[in-house]
Coordinates of C-alpha atoms and ligand atoms in Angstrom, one line a residue:
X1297 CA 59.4 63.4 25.6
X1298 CA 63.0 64.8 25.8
X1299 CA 63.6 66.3 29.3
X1300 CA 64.4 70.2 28.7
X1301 CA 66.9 72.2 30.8
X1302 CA 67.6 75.6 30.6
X1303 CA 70.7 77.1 31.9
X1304 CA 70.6 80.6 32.4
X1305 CA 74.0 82.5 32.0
X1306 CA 76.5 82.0 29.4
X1307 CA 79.2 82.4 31.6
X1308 CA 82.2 79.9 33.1
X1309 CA 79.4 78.4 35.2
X1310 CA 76.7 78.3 32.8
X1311 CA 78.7 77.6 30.0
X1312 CA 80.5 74.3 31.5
X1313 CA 77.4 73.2 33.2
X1314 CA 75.6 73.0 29.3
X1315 CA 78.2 71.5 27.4
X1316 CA 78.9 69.0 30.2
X1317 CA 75.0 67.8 30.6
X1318 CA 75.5 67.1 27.0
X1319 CA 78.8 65.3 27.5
X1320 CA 76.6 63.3 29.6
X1321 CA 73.3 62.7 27.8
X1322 CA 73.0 63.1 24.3
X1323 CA 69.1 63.2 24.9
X1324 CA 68.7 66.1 26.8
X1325 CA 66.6 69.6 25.1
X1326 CA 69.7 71.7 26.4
X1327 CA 68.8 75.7 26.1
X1328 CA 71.3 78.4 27.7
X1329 CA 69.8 82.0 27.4
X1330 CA 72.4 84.5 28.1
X1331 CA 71.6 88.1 28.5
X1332 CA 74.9 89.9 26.8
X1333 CA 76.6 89.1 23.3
X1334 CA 78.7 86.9 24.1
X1335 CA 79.0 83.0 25.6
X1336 CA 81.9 81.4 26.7
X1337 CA 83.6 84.0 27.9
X1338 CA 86.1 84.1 30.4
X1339 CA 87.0 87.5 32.9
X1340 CA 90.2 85.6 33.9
X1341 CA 92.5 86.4 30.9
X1342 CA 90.7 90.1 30.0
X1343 CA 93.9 92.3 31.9
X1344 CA 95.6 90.8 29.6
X1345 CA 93.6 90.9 26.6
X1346 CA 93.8 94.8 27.2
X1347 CA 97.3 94.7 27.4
X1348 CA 97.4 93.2 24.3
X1349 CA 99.1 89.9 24.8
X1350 CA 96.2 87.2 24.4
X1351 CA 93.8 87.5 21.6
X1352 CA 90.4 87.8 21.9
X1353 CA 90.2 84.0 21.4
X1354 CA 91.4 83.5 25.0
X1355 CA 88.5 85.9 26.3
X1356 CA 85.1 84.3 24.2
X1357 CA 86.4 80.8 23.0
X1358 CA 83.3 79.9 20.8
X1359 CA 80.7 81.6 19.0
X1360 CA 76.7 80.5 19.7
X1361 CA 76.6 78.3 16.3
X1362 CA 79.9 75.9 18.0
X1363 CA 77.3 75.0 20.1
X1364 CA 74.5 74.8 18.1
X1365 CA 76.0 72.7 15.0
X1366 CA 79.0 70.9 17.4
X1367 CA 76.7 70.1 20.7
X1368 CA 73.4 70.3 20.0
X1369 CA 73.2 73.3 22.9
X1370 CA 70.1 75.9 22.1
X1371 CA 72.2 79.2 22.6
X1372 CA 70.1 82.7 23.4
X1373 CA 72.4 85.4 23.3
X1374 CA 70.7 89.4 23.8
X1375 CA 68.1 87.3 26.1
X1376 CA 67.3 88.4 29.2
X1377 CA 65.7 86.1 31.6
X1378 CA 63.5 88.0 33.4
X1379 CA 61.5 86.1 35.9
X1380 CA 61.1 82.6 36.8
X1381 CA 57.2 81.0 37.6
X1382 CA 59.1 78.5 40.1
X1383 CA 55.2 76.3 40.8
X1384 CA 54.4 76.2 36.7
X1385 CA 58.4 75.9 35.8
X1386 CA 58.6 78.8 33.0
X1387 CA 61.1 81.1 32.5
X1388 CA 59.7 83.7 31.3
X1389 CA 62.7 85.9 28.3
X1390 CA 62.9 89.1 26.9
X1391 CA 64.3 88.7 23.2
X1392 CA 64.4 91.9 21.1
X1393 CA 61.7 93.5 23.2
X1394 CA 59.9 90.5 22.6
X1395 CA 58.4 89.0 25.8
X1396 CA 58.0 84.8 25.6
X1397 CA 57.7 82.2 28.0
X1398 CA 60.0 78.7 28.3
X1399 CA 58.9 75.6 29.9
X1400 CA 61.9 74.1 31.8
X1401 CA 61.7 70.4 33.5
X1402 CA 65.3 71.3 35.2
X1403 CA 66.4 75.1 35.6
X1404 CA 70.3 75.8 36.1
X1405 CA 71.0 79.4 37.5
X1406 CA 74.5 80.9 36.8
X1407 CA 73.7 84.4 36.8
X1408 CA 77.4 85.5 38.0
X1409 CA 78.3 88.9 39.9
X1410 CA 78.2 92.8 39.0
X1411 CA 80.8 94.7 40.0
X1412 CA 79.4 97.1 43.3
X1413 CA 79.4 101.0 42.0
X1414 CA 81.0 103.4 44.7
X1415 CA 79.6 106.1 45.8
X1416 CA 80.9 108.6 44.1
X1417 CA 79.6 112.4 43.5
X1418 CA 79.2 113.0 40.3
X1419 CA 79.4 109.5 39.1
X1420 CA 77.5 109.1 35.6
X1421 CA 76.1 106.0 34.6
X1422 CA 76.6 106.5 30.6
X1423 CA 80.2 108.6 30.2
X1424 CA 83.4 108.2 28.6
X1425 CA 86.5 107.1 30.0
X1426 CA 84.5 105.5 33.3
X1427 CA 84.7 101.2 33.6
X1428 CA 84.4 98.3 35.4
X1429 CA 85.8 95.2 34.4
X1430 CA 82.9 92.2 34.9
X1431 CA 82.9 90.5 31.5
X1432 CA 83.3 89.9 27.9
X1433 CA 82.1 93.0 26.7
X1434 CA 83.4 95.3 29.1
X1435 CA 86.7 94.2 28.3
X1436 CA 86.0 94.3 24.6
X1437 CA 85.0 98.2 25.2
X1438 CA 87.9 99.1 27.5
X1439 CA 90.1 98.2 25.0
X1440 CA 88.3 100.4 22.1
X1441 CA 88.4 103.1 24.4
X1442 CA 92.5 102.8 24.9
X1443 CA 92.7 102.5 21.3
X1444 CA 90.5 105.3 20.2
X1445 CA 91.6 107.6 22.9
X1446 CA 95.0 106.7 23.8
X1447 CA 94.8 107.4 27.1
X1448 CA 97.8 108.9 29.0
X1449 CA 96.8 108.9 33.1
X1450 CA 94.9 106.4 34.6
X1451 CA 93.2 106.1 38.1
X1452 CA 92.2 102.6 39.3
X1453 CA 90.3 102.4 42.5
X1454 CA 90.3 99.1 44.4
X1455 CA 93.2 97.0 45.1
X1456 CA 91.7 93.7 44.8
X1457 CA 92.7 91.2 42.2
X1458 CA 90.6 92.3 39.5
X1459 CA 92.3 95.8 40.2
X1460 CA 96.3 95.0 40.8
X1461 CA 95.8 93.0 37.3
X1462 CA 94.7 96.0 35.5
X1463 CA 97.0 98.2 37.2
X1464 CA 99.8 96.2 35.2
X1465 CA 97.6 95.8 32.0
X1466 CA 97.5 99.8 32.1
X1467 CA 100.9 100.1 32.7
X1468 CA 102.2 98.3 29.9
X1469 CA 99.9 100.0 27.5
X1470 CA 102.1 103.0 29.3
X1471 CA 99.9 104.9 30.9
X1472 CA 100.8 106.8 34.1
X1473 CA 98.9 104.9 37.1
X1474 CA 97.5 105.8 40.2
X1475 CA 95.5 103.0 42.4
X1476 CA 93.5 104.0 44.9
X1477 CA 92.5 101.6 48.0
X1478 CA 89.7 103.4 51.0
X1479 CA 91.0 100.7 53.0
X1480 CA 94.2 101.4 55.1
X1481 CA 96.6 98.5 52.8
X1482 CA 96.7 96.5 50.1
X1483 CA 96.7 92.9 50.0
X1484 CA 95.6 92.5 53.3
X1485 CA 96.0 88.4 53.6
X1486 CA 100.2 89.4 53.5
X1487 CA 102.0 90.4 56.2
X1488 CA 104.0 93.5 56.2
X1489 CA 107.2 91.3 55.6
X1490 CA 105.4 89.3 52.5
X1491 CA 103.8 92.6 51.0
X1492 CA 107.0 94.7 51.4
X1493 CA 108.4 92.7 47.8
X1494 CA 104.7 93.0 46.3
X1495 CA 104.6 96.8 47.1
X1496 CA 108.2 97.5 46.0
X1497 CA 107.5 95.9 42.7
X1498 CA 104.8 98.0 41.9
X1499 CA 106.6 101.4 43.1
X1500 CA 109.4 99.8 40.6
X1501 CA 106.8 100.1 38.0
X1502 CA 106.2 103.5 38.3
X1503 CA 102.5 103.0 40.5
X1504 CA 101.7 105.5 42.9
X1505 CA 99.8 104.1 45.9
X1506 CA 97.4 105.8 47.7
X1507 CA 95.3 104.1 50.8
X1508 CA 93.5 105.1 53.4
X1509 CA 91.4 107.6 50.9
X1510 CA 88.6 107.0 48.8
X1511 CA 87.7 108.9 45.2
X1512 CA 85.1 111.8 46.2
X1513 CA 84.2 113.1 43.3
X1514 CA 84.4 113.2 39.5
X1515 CA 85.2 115.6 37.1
X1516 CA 84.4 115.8 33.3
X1517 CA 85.1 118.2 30.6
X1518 CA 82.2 119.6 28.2
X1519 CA 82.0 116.6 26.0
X1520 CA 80.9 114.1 29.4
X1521 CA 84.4 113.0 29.3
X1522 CA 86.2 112.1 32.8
X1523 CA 89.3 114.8 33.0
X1524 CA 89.9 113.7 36.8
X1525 CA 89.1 112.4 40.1
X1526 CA 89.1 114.1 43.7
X1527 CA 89.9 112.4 46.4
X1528 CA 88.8 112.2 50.0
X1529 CA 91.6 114.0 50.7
X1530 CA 91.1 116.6 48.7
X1531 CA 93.9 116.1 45.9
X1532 CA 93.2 116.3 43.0
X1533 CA 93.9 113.4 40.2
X1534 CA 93.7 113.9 36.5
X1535 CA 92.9 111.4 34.6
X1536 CA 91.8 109.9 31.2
X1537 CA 90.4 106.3 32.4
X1538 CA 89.0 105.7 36.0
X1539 CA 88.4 102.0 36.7
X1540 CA 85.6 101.4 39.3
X1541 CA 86.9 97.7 40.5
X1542 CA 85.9 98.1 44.6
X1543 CA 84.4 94.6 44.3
X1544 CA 81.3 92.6 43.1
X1545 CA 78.0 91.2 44.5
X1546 CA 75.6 88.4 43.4
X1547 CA 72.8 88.6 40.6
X1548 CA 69.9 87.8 42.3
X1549 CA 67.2 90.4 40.3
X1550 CA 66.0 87.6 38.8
X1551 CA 65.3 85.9 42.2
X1552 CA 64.1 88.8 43.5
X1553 CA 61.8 89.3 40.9
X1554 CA 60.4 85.5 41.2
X1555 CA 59.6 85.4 44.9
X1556 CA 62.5 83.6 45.4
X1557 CA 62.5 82.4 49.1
X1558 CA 66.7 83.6 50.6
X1559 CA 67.8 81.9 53.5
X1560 CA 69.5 84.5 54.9
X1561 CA 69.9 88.2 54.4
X1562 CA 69.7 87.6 50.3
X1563 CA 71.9 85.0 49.9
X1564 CA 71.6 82.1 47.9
X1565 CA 72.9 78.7 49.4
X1566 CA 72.4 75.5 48.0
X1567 CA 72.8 71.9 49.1
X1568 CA 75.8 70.1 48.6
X1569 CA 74.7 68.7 45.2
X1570 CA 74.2 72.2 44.2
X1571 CA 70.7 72.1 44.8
X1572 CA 68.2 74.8 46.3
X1573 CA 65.1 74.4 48.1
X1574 CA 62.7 74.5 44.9
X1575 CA 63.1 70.7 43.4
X1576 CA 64.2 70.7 40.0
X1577 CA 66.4 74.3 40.4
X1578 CA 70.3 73.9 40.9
X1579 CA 72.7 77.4 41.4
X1580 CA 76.2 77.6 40.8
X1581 CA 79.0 79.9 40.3
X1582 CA 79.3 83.5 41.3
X1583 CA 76.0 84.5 42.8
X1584 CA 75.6 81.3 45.2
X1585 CA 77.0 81.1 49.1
X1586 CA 79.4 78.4 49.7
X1587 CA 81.4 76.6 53.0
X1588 CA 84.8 77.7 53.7
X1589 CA 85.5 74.4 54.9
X1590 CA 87.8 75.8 57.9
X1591 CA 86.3 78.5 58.7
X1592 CA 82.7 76.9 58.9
X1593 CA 81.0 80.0 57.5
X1594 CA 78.9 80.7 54.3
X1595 CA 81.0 82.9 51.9
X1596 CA 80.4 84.3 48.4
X1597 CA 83.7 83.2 46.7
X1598 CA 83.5 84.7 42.7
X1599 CA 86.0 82.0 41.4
X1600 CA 85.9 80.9 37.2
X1601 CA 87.5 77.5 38.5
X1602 CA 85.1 77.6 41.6
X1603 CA 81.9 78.4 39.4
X1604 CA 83.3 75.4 36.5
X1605 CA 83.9 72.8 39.4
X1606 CA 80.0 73.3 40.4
X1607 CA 79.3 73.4 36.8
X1608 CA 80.3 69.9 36.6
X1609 CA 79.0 68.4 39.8
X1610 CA 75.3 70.3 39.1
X1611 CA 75.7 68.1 35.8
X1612 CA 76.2 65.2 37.5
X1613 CA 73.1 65.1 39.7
X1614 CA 70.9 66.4 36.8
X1615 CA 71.9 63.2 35.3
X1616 CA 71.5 61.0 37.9
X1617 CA 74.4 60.6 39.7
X1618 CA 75.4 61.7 43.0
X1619 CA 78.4 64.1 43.2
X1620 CA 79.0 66.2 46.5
X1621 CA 80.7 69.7 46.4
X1622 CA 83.2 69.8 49.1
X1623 CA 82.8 73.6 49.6
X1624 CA 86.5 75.8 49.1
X1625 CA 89.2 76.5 51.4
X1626 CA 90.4 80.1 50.1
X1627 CA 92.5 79.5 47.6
X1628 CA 93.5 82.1 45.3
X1629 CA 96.3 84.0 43.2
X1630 CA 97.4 86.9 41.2
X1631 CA 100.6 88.5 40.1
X1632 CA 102.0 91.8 39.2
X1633 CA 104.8 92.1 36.4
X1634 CA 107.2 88.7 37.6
X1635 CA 105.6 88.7 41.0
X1636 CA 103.1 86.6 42.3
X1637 CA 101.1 85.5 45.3
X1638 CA 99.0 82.8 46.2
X1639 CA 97.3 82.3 49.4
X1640 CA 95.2 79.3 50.7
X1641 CA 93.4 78.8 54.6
X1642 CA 93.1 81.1 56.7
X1643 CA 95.7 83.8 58.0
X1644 CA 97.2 84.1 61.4
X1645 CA 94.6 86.8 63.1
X1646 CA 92.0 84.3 61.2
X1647 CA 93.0 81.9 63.5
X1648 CA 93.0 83.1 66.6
X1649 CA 89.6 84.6 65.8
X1650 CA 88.6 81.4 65.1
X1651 CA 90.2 80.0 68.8
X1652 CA 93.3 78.1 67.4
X1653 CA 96.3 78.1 69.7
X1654 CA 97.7 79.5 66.0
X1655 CA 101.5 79.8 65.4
X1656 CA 103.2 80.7 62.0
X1657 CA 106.7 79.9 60.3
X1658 CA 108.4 82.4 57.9
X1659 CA 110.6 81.0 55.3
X1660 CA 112.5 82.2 52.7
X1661 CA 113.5 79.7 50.3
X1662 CA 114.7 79.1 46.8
X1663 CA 112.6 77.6 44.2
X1664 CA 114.9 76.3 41.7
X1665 CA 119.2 76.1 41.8
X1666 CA 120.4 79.3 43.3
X1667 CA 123.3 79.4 41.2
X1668 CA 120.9 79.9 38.4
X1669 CA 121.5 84.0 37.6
X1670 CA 117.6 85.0 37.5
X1671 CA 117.1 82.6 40.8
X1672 CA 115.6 84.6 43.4
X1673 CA 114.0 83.9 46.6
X1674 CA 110.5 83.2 47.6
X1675 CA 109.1 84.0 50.9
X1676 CA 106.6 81.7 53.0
X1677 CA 104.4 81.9 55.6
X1678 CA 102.7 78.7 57.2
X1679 CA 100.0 79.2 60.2
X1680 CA 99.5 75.6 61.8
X1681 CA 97.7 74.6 64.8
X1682 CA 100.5 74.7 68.1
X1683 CA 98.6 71.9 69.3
X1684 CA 98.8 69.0 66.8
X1685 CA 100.8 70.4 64.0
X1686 CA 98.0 70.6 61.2
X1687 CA 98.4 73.6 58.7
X1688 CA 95.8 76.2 59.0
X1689 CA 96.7 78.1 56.0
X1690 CA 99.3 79.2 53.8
X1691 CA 101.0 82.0 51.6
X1692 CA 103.5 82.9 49.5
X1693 CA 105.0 85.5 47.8
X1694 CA 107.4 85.1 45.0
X1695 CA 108.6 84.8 40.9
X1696 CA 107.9 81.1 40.4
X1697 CA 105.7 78.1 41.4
X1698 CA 103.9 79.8 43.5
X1699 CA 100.7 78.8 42.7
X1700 CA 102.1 75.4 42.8
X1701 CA 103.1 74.9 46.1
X1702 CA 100.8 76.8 47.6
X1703 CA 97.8 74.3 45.6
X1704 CA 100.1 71.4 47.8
X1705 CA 99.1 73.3 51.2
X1706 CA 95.6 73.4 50.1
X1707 CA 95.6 69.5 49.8
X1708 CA 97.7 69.5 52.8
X1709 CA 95.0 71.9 54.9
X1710 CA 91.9 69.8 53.2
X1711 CA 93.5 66.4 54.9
X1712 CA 94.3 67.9 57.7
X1713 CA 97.9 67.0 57.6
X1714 CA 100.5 67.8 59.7
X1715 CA 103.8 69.7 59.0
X1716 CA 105.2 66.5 61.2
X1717 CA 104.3 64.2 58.0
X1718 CA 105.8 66.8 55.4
X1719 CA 109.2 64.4 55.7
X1720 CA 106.6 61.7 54.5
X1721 CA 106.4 63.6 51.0
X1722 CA 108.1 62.2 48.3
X1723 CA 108.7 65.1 46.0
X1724 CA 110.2 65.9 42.2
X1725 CA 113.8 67.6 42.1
X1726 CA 116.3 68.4 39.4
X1727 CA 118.0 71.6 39.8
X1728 CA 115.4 73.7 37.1
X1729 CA 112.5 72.7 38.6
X1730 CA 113.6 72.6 42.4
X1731 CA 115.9 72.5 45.6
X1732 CA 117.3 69.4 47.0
X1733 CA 115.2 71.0 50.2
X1734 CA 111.6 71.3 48.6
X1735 CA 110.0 74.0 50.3
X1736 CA 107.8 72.1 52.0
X1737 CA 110.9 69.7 53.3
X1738 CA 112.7 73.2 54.2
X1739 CA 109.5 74.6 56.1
X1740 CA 109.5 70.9 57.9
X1741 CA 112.9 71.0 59.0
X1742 CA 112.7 74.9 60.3
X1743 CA 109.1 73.7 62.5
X1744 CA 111.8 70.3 63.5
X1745 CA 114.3 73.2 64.9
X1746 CA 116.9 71.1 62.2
X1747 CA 117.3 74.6 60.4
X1748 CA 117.0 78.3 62.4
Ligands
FAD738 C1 88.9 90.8 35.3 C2 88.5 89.5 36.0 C3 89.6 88.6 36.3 C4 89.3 87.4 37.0 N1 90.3 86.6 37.3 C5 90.1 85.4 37.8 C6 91.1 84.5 38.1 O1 92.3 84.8 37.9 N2 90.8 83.3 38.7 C7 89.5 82.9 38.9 O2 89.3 81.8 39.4 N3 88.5 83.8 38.7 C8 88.7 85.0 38.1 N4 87.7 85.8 37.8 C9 86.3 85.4 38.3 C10 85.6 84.6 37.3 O3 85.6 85.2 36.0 C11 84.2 84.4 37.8 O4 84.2 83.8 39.1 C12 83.4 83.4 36.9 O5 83.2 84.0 35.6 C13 82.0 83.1 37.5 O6 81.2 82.3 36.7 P1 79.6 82.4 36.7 O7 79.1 81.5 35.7 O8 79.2 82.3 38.1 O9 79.3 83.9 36.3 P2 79.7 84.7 35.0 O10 80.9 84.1 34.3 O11 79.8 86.1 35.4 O12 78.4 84.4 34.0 C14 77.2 84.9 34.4 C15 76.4 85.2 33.1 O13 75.0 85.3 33.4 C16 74.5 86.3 32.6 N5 73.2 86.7 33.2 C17 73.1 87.2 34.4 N6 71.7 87.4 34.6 C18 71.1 87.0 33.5 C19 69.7 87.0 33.2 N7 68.8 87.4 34.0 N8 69.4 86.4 32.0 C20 70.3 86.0 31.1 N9 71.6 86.0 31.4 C21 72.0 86.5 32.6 C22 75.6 87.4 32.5 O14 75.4 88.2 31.5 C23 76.8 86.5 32.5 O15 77.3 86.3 31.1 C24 87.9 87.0 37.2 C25 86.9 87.9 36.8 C26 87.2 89.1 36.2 C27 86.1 90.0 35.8

């Protein structure tokens, strides 16, 4: 008999994890049951899809019969999985109020995040004009809303990714915006010096700031529509669309409701093959615990490239081989407008936290010809170890590349290189693309005292 897995969650996680067991054995009984409409869908690209520059396309990039007819992949969509009989292996689905019960012989779990609601007086579950930005289908109806509505003011509250990306997407659909972080600053992995550019650009863009306050209350006008926000403060904030984007936490309701046995204080953490405890049951993606691999602790890292790169090694071990997850080191990015940041390792207070005799270099450097008109600098900051030279971390702040050179520190921090070896480096250069001086060759001559 054909040996069935089911993959719940239709997500990046789930999603790769199905169509990459089938990559890998055209024999396997392949099911996915995903509770919401849609499959394949990506959260990456949806600030953008509401600004209007991708098309939906780039936000679900198959419908269930792709799978179906192209891979032979069982798709559930509108299926909730509700509970899971771990010692019988059934997964027991709720289809159009219809209860039913699946046998599994392997069980993937890639049940994502939700988004955390604030507390907020007033705060109505089912109202117009109130969002948060977790998937598909709440991009889908953010952008009906703009449409429809046309909104003119906008409050965003949280300054993390998810919520400096939709500050822009609502400023190019031209509303007026004002973000709101409880926290005392924004970005908190830049310095003051690296933030300063970050922070100018968006006052450039017409975004008022506000930290160190938190939304209080909600207002709404007679038709359950939100007219404004009040602040801790006590100001008052009109507004036509408040985004709720104060970060996410794991889906576990399904372990919860299976007796699922947490390590520790709810959170899920699997073994290096992506495993848990209960044979046969692999997690990935969004609601798992993974290593920071320099900081040595167990962190809930909500990543699409994160959750696809387990996707793959869970597929794998389900067929046989054996492929180890090397756990992340804190790599990220965003932008705002033309500016972008990227970040990998650990910061400098991280590392002195951690006991590191940490020191950091500040560079500012070019990233292609500066005779080019639009050339403009980029700033870097490096924290290494004072004792051997090995980078700690990384970030950078600046219109081009960033991404790219700061993915060569996280290579750099994974092998535990030294900023010594940097002159090792052979690196690309033609002026478009580069400086003579890479600016990893430029950070190595500053830490060699050749440069002030
Ligand atoms: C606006 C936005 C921007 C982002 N930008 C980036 C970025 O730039 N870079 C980056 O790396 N990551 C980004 N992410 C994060 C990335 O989208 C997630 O890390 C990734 O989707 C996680 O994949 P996952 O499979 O773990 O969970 P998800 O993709 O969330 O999929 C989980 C799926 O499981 C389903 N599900 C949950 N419980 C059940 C159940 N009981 N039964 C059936 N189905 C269930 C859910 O409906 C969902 O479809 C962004 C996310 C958002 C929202």
């Amino acid at each position: 008999m054909k040996k069935k897995v089911i993959v719940i969650g239709g997500g990046a996680g789930g999603m790769t994890c199905a169509v990459q067991l089938r990559k890998m054995n055209k024999e396997l009984d392949i099911t996915l049951i995903e509770k919401g409409e849609y499959v394949s869908w990506a959260g990456c690209p949806t600030p953008y899809f509401i600004a209007g520059e991708l098309p939906f396309k780039s936000v679900v990039h198959y419908q269930p019969d792709y799978f179906e007819k192209e891979l032979n992949i069982k798709i559930e969509v509108n299926c909730k999985a509700e509970r899971v009989d771990f010692d019988s292996k059934i997964v027991e689905i709720l289809k159009n109020s219809q209860r039913e019960s699946i046998y599994y012989d392997i069980l993937v779990l890639s049940c994502g995040s939700t988004p955390i609601i604030p507390n907020i007086e007033n705060l109505r579950d089912s109202t117009d004009g109130i969002f948060r930005l977790s998937n598909g289908e709440d991009a889908v109806k953010i952008k009906k809303f703009i449409t429809e509505k046309e909104p003119v003011n906008a409050v965003v509250v949280g300054t993390g990714f998810i919520g400096i990306e939709m500050i822009e997407s609502f400023r190019k659909l031209n509303m007026s915006v004002t973000a709101i972080e409880k926290a005392d600053e924004i970005l908190p992995f830049l310095s003051e010096k690296l933030k300063a550019p970050f922070i100018k650009k968006m006052e450039e863009k017409g975004v008022r700031i506000i930290t160190g306050s938190g939304v209080k209350k909600v207002i709404y006008n007679s038709n359950n529509t939100v007219i404004a926000v009040v602040l801790d403060s006590g100001e008052e904030i009109k507004t036509d669309i408040l985004l709720l984007s104060i970060g996410i936490k794991p889906n576990i309701e399904l372990l919860n409701n299976s007796g699922f046995k947490f390590t520790d204080k709810n959170r899920v953490i699997t073994d290096k093959y992506m495993r848990t405890y209960i044979e046969g049951v692999y997690a990935i993606g969004d609601m798992i615990y993974i290593k920071n691999s320099i900081k040595g602790i167990y962190e809930n890292v909500a990543l699409g490239d994160v959750a696809d790169k387990q996707a793959i090694i869970a597929a794998a071990n389900i067929c046989g081989e054996k492929r180890e997850y090397k756990g992340v080191n804190g790599s990220s990015a965003t932008s705002f407008f033309e500016i972008k940041t990227a970040k990998t390792g650990i910061t400098l207070k991280e590392a002195e936290q951690l006991g590191y005799k940490a020191k950091y270099i500040n560079l500012k450097v070019f990233t292609k010809n500066p005779g080019f008109s639009d050339s403009k600098k980029a700033e870097i900051e490096v924290v290494y170890d004072e004792e051997d030279g090995v980078v700690l971390g990384a970030v950078m702040v600046g219109y081009e590349s960033v991404a790219q050179f700061i993915d060569i520190f996280s290579i750099v921090i994974y092998k535990k290189i030294r900023i010594e070896e940097f002159i090792d480096f052979d690196f690309c250069y033609s002026p478009t693309n580069s400086t003579v001086w890479n600016p990893l060759l430029a950070l190595y001559r500053k830490y060699m005292k050749a440069e002030d």
